[in-house]
Coordinates of C-alpha atoms in Angstrom, one line a residue:
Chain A
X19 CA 15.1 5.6 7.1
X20 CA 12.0 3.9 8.5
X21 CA 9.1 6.6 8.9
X22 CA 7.0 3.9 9.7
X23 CA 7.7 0.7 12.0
X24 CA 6.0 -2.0 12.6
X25 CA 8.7 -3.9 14.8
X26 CA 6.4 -7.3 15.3
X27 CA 7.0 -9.4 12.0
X28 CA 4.5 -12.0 13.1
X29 CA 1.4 -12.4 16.0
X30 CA -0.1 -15.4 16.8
X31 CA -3.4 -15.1 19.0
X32 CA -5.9 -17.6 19.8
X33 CA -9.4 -17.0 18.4
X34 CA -11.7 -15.0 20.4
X35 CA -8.9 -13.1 21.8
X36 CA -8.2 -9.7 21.6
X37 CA -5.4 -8.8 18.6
X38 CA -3.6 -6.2 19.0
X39 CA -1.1 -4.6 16.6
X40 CA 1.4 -2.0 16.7
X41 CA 2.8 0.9 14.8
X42 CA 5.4 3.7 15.3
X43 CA 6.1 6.6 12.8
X44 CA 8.7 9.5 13.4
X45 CA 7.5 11.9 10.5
X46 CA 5.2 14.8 12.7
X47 CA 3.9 15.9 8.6
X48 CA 1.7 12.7 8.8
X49 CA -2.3 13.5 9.7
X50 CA -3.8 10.4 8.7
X51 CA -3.2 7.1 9.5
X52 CA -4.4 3.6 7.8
X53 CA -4.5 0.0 8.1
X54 CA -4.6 -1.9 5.3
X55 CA -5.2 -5.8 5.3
X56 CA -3.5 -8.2 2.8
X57 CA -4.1 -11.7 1.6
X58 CA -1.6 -13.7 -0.1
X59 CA -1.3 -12.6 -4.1
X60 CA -3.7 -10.3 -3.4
X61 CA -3.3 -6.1 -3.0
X62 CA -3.7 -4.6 0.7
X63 CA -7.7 -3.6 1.2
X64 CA -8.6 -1.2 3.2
X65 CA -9.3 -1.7 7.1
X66 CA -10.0 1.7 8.7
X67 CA -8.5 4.9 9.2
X68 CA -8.2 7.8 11.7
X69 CA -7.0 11.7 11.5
X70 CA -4.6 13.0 13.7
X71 CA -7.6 14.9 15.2
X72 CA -9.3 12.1 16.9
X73 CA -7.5 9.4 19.3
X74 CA -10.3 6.3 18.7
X75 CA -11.8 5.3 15.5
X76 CA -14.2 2.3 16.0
X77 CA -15.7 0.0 12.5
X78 CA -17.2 -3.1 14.3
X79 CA -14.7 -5.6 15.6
X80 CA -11.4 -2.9 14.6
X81 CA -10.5 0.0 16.7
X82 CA -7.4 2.1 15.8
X83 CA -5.8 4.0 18.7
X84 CA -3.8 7.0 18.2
X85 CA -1.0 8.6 20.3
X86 CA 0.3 11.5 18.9
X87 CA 2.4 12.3 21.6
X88 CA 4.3 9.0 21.8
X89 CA 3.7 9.2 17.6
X90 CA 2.5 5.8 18.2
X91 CA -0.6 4.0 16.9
X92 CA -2.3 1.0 17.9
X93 CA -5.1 -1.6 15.7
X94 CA -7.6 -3.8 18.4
X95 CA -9.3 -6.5 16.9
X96 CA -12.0 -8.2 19.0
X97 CA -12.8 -11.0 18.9
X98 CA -10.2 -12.4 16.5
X99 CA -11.8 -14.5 13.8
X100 CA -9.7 -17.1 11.5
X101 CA -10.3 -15.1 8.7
X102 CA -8.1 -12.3 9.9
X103 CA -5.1 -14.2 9.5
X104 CA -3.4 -11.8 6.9
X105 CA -0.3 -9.3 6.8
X106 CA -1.8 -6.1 7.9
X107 CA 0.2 -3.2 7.5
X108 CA 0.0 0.4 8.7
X109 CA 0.2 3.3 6.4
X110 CA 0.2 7.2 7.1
X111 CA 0.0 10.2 4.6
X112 CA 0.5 13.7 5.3
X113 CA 0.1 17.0 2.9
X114 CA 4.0 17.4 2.7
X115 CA 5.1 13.5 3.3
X116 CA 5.9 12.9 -0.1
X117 CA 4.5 9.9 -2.4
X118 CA 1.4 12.1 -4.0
X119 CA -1.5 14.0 -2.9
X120 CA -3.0 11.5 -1.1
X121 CA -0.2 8.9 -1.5
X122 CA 1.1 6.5 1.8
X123 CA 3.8 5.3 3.6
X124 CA 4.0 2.0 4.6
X125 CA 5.1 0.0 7.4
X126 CA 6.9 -3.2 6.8
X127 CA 3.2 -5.5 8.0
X128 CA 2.7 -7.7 11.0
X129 CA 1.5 -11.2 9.9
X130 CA -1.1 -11.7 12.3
X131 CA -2.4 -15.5 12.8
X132 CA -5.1 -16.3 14.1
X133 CA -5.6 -20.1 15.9
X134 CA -8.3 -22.3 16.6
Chain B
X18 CA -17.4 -0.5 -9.0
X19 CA -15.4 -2.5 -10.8
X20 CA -12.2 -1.9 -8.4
X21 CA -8.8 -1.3 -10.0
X22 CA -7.8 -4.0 -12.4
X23 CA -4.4 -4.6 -13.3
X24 CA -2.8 -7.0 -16.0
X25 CA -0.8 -9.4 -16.1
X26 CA -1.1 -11.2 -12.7
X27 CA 1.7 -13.0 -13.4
X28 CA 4.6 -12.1 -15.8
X29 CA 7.9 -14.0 -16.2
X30 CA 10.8 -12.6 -18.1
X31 CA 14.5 -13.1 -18.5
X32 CA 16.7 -10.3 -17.8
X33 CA 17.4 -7.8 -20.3
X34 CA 13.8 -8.0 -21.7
X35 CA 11.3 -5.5 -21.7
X36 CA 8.1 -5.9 -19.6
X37 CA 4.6 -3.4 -19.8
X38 CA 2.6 -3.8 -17.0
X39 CA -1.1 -2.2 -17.2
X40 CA -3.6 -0.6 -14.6
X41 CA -7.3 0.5 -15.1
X42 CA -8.1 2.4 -12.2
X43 CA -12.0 2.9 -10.5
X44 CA -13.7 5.1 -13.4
X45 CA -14.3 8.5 -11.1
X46 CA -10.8 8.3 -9.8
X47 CA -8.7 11.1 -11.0
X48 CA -5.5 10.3 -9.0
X49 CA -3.6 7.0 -10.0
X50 CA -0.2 5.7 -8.2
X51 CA 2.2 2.9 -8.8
X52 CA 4.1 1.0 -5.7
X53 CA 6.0 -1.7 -6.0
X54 CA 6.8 -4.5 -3.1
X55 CA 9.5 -7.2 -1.9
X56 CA 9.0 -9.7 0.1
X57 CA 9.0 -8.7 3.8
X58 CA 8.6 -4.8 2.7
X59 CA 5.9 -2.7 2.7
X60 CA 4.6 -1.0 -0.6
X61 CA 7.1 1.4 -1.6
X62 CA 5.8 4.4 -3.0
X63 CA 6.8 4.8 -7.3
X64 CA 4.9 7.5 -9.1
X65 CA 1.9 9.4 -8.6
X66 CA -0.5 10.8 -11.7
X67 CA -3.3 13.2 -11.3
X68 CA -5.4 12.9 -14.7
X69 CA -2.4 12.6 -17.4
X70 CA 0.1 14.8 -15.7
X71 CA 2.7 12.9 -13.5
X72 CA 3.2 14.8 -10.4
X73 CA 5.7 12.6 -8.7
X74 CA 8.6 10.4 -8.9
X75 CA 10.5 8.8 -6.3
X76 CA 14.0 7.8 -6.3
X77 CA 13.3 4.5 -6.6
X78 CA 12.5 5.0 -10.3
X79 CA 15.4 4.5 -12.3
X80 CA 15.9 5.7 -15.8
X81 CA 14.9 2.1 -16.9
X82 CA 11.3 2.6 -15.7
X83 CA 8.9 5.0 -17.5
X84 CA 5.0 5.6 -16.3
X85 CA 2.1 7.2 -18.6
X86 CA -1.2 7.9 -18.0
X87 CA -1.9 9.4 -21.9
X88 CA -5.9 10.5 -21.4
X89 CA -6.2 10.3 -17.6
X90 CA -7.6 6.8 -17.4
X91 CA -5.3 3.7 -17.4
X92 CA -1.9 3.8 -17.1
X93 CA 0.9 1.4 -18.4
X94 CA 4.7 0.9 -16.1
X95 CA 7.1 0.0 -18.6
X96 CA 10.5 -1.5 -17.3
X97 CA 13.0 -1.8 -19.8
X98 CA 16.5 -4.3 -19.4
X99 CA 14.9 -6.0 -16.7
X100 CA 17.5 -7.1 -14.0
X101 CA 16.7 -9.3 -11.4
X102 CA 16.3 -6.7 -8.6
X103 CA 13.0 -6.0 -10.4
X104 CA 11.5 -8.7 -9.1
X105 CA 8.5 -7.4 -7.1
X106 CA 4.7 -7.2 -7.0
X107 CA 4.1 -4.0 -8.9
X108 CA 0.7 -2.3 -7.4
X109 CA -1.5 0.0 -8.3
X110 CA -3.9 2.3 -6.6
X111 CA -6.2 5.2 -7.2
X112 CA -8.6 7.5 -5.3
X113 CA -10.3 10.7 -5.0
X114 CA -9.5 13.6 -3.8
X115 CA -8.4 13.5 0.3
X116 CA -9.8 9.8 0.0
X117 CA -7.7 7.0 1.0
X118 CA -6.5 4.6 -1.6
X119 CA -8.0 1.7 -3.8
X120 CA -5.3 -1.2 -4.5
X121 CA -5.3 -3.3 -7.4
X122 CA -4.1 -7.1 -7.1
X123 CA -0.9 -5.7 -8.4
X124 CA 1.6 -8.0 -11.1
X125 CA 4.1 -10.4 -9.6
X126 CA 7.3 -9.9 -11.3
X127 CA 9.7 -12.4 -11.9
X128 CA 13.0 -11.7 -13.7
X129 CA 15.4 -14.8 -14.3

């Protein structure tokens, strides 16, 4: 079972333009949700976060929405740059989820590409 | 800050050896986790250690995969008769307490 979907695979957006990316969970135990980005042979790095708390977290050109209701999250990226192009997956934790203390589950990643 | 460092990058094996992967986690971080990941998948949650004691397992680890952490600082994943369903990048992460986590470059697995 999929606690967290990310149902686009892939997104290709022009630079400039707005990215946005999707997430879904269906756990209600997760508070706090994460993007992580990820390069190629590289490990995911960390994007930006928010707590179930808030609905807008804003870190420069990333904004994460949150939508507890429709247990939905969103990441905006604006304006897209070529070095986003990356697999960026979204992650949540909660204090009974499971996977340690502080540990996350992960969606399956949208690669996001970014053109010229 | 030296990040979390894990070795090898790379590791190739044929199936029904034994592989040791290691992980040096960010110096102040007591809480240390290993995920592993396929292609087209997420990072799937392994084992979690806070200091030396290991807190969590999931599922996923078979009897064929052991984790220590013996003094609280690196930790070692040991996989023994590797099949080729263990192919995966093995990650690891640590972090703080209530802080999010710090990813290694993880060790691509390859079992032939």
């Amino acid at each position: 079972d999929q606690q967290v979907k990310q149902n686009s695979p892939s997104l290709s957006v022009q630079e400039g333009r707005i990215s946005i990316l999707n997430c879904d969970y269906t756990n209600s135990m997760f508070d706090y949700f994460l993007w992580y980005k990820k390069y190629p042979a590289e490990g995911p790095t960390f994007l930006i976060s928010i707590s179930s708390i808030k609905d807008k977290n804003e870190d420069g050109r990333f904004t994460v929405f949150l939508n507890k209701s429709a247990k939905h999250l969103s990441l905006h990226i604006v304006p897209s740059q070529p070095g986003d192009s990356a697999v960026y997956f979204c992650a949540a934790s909660g204090v009974y989820s499971g996977g340690g203390a502080d540990g996350l589950t992960f969606g399956k990643g949208t690669h996001l590409i970014i053109q010229p | 800050d030296t990040g979390v460092s894990q070795n090898p990058r790379h590791k190739i094996t044929k199936r029904g050896q034994n592989v040791t992967f290691r992980c040096d986690p960010i110096s102040e971080h007591n809480r240390l986790y290993w995920y592993r990941q396929t292609l087209g998948q997420g990072p799937e949650f392994l084992t979690y250690f806070q200091n030396e004691a290991q807190l969590e397992k999931s599922r996923l680890l078979s009897d064929r995969f052991s984790a220590e952490r013996p003094k609280g600082s690196f930790s070692t994943l040991e996989i023994q008769r590797t099949e080729q369903g263990d192919s995966a990048m093995y990650l690891c992460a640590s972090s703080n307490r209530g802080e999010k986590l710090f990813f290694g470059s993880g060790t691509q697995l390859s079992v032939l």
